[in-house]
mmCIF file of C-alpha atoms in Angstrom:
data_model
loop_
_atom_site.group_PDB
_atom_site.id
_atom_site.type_symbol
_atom_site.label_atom_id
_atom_site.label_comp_id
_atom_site.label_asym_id
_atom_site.label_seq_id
_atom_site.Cartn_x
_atom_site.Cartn_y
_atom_site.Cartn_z
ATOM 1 C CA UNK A 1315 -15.664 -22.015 11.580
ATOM 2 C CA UNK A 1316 -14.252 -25.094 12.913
ATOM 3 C CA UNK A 1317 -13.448 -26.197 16.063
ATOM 4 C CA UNK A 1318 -11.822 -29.650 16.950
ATOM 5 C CA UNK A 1319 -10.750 -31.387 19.767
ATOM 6 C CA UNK A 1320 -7.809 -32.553 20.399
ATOM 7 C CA UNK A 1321 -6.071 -35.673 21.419
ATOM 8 C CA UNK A 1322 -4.605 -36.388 25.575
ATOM 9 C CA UNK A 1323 -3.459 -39.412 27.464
ATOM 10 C CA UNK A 1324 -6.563 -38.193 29.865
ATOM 11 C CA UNK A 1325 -9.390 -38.871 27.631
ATOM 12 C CA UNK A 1326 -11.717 -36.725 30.144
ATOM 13 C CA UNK A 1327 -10.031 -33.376 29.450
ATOM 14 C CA UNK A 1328 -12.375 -31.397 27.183
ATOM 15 C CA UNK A 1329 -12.061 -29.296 24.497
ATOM 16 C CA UNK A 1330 -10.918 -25.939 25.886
ATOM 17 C CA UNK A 1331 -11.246 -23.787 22.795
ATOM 18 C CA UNK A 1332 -14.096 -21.817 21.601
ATOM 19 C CA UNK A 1333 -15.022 -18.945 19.463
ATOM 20 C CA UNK A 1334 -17.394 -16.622 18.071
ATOM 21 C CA UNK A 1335 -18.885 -15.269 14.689
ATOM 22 C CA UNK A 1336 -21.544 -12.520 15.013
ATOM 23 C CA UNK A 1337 -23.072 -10.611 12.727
ATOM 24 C CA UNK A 1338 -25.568 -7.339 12.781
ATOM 25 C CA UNK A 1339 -26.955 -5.226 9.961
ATOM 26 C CA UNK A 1340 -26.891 -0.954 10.010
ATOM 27 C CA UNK A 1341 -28.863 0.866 7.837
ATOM 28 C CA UNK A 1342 -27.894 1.722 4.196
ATOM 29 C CA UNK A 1343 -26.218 -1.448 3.487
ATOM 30 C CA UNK A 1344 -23.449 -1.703 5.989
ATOM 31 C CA UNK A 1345 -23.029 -4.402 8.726
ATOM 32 C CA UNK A 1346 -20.842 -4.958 11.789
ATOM 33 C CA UNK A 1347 -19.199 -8.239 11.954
ATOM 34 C CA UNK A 1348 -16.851 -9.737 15.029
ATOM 35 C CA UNK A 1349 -14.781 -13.303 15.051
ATOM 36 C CA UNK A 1350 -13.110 -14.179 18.000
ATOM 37 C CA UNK A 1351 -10.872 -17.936 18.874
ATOM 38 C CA UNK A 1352 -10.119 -18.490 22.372
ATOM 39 C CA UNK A 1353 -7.981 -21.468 24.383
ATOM 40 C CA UNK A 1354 -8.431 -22.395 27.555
ATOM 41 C CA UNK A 1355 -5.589 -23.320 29.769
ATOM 42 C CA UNK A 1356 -5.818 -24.681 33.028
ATOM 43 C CA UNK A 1357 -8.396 -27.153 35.165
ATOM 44 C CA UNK A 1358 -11.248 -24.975 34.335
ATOM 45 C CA UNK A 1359 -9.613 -23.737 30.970
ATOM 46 C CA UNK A 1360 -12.885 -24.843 28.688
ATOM 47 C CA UNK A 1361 -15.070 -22.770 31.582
ATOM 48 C CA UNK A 1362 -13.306 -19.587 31.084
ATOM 49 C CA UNK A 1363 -13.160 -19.647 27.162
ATOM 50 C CA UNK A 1364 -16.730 -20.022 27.470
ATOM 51 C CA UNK A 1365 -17.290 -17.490 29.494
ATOM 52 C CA UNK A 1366 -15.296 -15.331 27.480
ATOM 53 C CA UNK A 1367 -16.706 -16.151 24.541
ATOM 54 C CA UNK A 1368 -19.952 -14.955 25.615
ATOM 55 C CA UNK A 1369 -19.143 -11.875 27.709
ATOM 56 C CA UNK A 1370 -17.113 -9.855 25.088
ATOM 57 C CA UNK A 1371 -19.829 -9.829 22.612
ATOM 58 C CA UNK A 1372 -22.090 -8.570 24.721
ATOM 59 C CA UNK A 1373 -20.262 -6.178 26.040
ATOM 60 C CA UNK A 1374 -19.113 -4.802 23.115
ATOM 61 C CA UNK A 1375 -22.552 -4.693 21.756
ATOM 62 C CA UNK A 1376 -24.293 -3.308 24.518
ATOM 63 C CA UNK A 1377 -22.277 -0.080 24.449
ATOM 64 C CA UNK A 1378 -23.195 2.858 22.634
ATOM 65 C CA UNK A 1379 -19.925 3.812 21.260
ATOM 66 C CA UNK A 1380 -18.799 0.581 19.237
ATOM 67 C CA UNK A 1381 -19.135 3.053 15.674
ATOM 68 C CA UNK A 1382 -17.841 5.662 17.410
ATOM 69 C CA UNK A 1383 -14.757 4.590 19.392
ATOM 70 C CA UNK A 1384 -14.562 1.171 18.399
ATOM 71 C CA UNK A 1385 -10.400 1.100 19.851
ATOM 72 C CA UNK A 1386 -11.573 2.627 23.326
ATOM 73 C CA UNK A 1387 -14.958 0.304 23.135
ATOM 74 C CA UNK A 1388 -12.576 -2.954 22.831
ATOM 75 C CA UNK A 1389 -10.206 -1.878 25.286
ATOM 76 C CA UNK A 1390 -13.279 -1.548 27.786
ATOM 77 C CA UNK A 1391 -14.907 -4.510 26.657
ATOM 78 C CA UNK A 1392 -12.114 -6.803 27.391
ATOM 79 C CA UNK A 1393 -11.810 -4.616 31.331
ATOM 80 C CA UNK A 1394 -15.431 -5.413 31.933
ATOM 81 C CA UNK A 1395 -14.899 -9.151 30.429
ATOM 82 C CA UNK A 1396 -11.739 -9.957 33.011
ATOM 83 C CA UNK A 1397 -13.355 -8.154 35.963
ATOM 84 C CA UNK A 1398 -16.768 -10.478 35.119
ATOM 85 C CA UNK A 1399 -14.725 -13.693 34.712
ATOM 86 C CA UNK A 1400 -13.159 -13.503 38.104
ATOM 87 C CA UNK A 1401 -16.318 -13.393 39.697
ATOM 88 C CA UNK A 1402 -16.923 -16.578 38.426
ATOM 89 C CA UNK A 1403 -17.106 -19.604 40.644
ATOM 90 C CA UNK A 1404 -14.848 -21.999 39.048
ATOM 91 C CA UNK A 1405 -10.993 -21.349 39.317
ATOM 92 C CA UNK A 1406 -9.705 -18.158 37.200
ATOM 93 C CA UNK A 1407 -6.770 -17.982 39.616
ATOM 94 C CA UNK A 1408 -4.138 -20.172 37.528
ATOM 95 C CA UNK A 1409 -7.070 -20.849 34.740
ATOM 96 C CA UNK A 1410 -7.599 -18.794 31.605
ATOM 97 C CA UNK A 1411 -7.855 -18.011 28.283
ATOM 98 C CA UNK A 1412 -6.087 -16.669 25.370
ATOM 99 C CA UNK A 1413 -8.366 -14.174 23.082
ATOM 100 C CA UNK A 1414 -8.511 -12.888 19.562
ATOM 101 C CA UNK A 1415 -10.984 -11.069 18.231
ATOM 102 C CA UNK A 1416 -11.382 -9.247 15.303
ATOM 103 C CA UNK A 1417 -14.442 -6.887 14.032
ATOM 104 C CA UNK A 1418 -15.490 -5.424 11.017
ATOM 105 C CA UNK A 1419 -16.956 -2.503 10.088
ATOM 106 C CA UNK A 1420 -18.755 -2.040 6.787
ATOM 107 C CA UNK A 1421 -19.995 1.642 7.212
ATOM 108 C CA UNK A 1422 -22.398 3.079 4.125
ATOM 109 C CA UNK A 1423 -21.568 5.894 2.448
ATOM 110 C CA UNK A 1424 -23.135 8.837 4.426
ATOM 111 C CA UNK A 1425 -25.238 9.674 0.681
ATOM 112 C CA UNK A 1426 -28.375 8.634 1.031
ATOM 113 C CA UNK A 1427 -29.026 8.830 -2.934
ATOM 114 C CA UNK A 1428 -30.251 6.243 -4.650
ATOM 115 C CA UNK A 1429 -27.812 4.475 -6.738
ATOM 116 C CA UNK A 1430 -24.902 6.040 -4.671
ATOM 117 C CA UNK A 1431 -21.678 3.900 -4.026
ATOM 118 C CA UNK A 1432 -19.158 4.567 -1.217
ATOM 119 C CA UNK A 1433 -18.552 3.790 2.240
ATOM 120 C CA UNK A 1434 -15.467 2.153 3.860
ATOM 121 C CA UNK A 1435 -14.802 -1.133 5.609
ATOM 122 C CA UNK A 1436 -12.489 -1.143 8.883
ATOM 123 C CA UNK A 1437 -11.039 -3.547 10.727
ATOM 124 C CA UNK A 1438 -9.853 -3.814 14.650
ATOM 125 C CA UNK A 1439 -7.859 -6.311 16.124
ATOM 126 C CA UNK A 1440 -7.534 -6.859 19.930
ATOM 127 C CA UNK A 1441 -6.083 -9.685 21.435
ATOM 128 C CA UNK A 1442 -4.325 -11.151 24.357
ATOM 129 C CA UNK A 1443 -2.162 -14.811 24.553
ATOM 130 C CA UNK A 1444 -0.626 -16.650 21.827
ATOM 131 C CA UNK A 1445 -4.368 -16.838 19.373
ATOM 132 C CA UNK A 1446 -3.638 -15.354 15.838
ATOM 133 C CA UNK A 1447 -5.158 -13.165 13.642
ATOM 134 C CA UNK A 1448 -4.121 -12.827 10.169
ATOM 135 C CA UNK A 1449 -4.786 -11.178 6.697
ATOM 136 C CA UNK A 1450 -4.467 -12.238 3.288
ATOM 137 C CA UNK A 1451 -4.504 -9.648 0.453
ATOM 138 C CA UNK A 1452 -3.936 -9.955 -3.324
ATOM 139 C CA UNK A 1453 -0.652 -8.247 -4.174
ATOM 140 C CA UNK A 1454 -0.766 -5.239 -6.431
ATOM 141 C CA UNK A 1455 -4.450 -6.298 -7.273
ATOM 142 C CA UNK A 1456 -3.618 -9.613 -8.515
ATOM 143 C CA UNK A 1457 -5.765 -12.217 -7.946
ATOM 144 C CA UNK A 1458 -2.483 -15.304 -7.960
ATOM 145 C CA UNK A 1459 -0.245 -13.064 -5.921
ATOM 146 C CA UNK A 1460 -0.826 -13.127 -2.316
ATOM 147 C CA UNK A 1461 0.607 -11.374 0.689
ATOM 148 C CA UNK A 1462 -0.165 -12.144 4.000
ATOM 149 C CA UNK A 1463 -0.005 -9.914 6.845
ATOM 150 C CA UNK A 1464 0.263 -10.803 11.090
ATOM 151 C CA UNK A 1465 -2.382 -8.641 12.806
ATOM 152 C CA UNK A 1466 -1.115 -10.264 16.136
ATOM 153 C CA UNK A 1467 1.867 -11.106 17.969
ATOM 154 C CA UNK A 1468 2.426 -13.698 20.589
ATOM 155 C CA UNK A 1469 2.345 -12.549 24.057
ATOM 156 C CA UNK A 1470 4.640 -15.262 25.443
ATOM 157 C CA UNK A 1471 8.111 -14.572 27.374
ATOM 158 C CA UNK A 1472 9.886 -15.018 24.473
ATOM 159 C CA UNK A 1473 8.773 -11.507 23.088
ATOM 160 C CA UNK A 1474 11.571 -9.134 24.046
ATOM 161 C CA UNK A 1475 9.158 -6.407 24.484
ATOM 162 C CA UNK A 1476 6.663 -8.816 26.518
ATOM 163 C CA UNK A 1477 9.699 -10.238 28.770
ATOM 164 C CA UNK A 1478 10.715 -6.595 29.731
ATOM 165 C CA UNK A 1479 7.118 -5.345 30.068
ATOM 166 C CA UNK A 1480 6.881 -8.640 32.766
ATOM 167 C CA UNK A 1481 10.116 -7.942 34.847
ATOM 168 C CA UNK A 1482 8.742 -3.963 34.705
ATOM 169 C CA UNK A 1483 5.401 -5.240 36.665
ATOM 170 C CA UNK A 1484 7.449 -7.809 38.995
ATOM 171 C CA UNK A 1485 7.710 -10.956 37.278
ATOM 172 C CA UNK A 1486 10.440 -13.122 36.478
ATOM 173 C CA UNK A 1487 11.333 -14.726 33.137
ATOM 174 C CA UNK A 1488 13.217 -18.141 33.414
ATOM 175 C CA UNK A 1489 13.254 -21.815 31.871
ATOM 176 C CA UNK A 1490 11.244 -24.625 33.462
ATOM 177 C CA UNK A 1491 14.682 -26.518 33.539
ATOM 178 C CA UNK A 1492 18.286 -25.785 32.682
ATOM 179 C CA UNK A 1493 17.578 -28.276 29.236
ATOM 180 C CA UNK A 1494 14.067 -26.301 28.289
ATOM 181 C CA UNK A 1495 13.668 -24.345 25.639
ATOM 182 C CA UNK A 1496 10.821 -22.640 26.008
ATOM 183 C CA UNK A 1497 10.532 -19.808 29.173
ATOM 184 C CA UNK A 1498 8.073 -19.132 31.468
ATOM 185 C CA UNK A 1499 6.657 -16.283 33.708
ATOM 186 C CA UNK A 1500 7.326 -16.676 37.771
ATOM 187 C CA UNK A 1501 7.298 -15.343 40.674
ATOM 188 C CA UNK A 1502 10.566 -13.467 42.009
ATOM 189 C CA UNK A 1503 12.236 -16.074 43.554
ATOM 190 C CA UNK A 1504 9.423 -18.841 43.460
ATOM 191 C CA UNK A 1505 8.123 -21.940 41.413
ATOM 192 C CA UNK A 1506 5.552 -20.353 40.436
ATOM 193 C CA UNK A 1507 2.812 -19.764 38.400
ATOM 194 C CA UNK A 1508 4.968 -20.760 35.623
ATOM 195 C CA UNK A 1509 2.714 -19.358 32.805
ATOM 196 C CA UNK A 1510 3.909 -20.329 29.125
ATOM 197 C CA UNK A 1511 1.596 -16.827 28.707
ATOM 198 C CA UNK A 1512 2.658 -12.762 29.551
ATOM 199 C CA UNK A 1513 -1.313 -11.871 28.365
ATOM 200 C CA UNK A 1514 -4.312 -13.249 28.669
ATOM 201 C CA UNK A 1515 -7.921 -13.443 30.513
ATOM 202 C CA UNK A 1516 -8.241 -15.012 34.597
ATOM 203 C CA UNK A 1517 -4.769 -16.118 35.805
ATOM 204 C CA UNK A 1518 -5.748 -13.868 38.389
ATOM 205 C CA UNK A 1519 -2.818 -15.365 40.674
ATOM 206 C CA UNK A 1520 -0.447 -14.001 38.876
ATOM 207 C CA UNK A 1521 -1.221 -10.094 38.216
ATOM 208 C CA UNK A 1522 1.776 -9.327 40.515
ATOM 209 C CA UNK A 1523 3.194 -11.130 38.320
ATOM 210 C CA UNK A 1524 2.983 -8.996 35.418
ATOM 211 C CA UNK A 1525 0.475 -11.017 33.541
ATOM 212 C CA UNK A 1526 -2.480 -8.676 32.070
ATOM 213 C CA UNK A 1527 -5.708 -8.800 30.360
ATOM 214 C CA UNK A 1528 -5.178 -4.987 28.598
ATOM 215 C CA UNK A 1529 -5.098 -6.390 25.195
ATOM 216 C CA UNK A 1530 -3.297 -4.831 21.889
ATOM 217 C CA UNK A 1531 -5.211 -3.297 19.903
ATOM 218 C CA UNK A 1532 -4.811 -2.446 16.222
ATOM 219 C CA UNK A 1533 -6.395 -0.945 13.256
ATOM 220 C CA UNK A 1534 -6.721 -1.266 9.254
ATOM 221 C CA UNK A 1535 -8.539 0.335 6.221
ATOM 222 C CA UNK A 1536 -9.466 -2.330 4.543
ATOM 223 C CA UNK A 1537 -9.106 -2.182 0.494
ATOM 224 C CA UNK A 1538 -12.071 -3.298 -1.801
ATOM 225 C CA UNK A 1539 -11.264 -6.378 -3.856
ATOM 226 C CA UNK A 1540 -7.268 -6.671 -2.490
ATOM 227 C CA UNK A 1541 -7.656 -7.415 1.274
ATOM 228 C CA UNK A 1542 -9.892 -10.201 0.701
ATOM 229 C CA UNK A 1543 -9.354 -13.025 3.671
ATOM 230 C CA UNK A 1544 -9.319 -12.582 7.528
ATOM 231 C CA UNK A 1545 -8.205 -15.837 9.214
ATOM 232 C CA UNK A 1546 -8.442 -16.298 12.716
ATOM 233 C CA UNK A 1547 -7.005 -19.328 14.502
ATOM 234 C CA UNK A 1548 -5.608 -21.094 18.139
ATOM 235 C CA UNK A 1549 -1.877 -22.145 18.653
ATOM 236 C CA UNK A 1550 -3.209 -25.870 18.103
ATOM 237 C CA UNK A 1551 -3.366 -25.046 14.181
ATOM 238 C CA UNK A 1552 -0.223 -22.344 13.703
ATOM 239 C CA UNK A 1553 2.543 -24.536 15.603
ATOM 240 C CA UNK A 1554 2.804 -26.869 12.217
ATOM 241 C CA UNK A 1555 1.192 -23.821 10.006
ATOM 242 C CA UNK A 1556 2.927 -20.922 8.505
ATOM 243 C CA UNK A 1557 0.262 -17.858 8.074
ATOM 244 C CA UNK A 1558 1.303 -18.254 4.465
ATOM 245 C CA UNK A 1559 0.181 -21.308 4.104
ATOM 246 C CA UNK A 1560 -2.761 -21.275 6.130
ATOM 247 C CA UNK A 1561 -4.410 -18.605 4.043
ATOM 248 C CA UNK A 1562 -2.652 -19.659 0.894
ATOM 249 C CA UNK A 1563 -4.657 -23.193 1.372
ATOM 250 C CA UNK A 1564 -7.986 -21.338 2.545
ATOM 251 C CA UNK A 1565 -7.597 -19.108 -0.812
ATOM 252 C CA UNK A 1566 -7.179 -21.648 -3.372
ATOM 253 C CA UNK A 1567 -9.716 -23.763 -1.638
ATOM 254 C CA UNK A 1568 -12.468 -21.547 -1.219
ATOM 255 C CA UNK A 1569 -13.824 -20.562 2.371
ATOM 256 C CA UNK A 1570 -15.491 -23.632 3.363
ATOM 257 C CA UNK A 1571 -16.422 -25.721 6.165
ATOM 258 C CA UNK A 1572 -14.405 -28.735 4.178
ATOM 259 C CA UNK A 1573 -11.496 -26.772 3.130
ATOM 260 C CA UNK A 1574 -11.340 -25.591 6.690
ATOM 261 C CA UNK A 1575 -11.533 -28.929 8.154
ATOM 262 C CA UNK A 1576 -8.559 -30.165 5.281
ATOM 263 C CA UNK A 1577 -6.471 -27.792 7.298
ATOM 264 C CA UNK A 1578 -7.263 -29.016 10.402
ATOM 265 C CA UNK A 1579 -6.747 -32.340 9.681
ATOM 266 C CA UNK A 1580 -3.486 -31.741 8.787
ATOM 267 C CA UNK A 1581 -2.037 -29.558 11.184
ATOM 268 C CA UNK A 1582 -3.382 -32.438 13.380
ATOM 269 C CA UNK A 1583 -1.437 -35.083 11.388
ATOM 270 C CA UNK A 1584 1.811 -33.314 11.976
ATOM 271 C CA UNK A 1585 0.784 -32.780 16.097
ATOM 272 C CA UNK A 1586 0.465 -36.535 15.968
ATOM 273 C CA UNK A 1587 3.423 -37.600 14.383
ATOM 274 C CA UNK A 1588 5.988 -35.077 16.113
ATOM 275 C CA UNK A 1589 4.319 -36.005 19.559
ATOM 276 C CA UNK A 1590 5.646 -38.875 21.418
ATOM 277 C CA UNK A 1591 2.751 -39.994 22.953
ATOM 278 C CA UNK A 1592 1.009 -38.850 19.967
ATOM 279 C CA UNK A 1593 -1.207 -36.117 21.900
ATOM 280 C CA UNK A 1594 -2.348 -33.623 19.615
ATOM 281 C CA UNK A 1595 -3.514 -29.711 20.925
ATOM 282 C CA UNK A 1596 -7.609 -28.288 20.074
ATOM 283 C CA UNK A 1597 -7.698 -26.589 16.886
ATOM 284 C CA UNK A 1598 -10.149 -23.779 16.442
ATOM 285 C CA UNK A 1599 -9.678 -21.325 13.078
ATOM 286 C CA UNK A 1600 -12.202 -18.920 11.488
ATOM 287 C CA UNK A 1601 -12.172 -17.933 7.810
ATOM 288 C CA UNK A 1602 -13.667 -15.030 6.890
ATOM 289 C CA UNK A 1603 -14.136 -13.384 3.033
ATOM 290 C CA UNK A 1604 -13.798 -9.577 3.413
ATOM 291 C CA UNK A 1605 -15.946 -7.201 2.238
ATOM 292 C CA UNK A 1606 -15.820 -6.203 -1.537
ATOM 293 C CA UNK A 1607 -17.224 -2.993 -2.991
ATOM 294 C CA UNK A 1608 -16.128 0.439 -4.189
ATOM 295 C CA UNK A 1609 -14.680 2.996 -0.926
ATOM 296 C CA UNK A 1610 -15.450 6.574 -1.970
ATOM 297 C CA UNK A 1611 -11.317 7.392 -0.535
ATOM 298 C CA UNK A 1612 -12.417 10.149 1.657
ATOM 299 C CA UNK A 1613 -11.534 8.562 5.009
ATOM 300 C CA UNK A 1614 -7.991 8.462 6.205
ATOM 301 C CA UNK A 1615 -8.260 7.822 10.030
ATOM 302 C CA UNK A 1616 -10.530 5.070 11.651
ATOM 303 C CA UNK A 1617 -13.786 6.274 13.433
ATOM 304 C CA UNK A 1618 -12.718 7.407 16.912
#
């Protein structure tokens, strides 16, 4: 993990990322692991991605039916977590936080005889905002070929589906000016809240708006020995980094706090030098090895 400030013209502005990498052992081997990145945007930006951060751990882990229903346990998870946040006392009305998360779940065989190999490894992905989440795999087994697979897509107005799901709840979708580029969610009729973001946690100002915490949620069988990287990661590294090259560089590297940091630095580089004033976003990424082992084949759906 590695998470780096970035660079403003107001040198008091924190760094509003943050992220999480827990991990608890089940008996017979297996283990339950979760990664999450979150950005803060807004005043108190750096508040709720802390707040975040902590809350959806614990509320995943604190319910009994994370093995059993780990879709409907996320989904609930990040309800309790938005309801929580905007309790809070510092401002979650325009303030928030983008999250991914991913867990993993290395379940045992069911055997309990000695020398028995099996199991199956899972792995959920719910997220809301413009965070990634991404997979890299060895293609057709080998080790040099790589494929890399998008476990998340950006909830921003530019997303078709996201635009129409916005003007469906009551929001608008226009440009900050006639010369922009980039679109933003509003009010009908007003100058406001002007969110660069359709999803995400607080913003609580602009529900009517169409803006939502229900995050998308998605699941994967992961395969022994071919889906071997999960790489998690803010907007601050992925608007000068392809996925393929992110993981690409993380593979032939090694997962490492250095190689990590090499990516950082450059994704940083290029924020630097395509900025006029030089200001440069927070970079948080993740890089995670995937479990390796033999699956006994016998499960086709994920745990429900």
């Amino acid at each position: 993990c590695v998470c780096a400030r970035g660079r403003r013209t107001d040198k008091s502005v924190p760094n509003q990322d943050d992220f999480v990498a827990a991990r608890h052992m089940l008996i017979h081997g297996g283990h339950i692991a979760l990664y999450g990145v979150f950005d803060g945007h807004g005043p108190a930006g750096h508040h709720c991605a802390a707040f975040v951060r902590g809350a959806l751990p614990e509320s995943l882990f604190g319910q009994r039916t994370l093995l059993l229903r780990p879709e409907d346990t996320l989904r609930e998870a990040f309800r309790k977590t938005q309801a929580s946040l905007l309790e809070q006392p510092f401002d979650t009305e325009i303030s928030g936080t983008t999250a991914a998360l991913a867990l993993v779940l290395n379940l045992p065989s069911p055997s309990t005889e000695e020398g028995s190999q099996g199991g199956e490894a899972w792995l959920f992905v719910a997220h809301v905002g413009d965070s990634r989440a991404i997979l890299g795999s060895h293609k057709g087994g080998e080790p040099s070929a790589l494929t890399v697979t998008a476990l998340t897509k950006e909830h921003r107005p530019d997303d078709a589906e996201e635009a129409e799901r916005v003007r469906q709840l009551g929001g608008e979708i226009r440009k900050l000016r006639e010369s922009s580029s980039s679109a933003r969610v509003f009010a009908p009729k007003k100058d406001r809240p002007g969110l660069a973001l359709t999803r995400c946690f607080g913003a609580s100002a602009a529900t009517d708006c169409g803006i939502s915490a229900e995050p998308e949620i998605s699941a994967y069988r992961l395969r022994p020995n071919i889906d071997v990287l999960l790489l998690l990661g803010t907007d601050g590294l992925f608007e000068f980094c392809s996925n393929t090259r992110a993981a690409s560089q993380i593979l032939k590297e090694g997962v490492s706090h250095e190689s990590l940091e090499a990516l950082c630095a450059a994704s940083q580089q290029q924020w630097a030098q395509t900025s006029y004033n030089e200001t440069v976003d927070d970079i948080t990424v993740i890089a995670a090895t995937l479990p390796s082992g033999h699956a006994d084949g016998r499960a086709t759906t994920p745990p429900r």
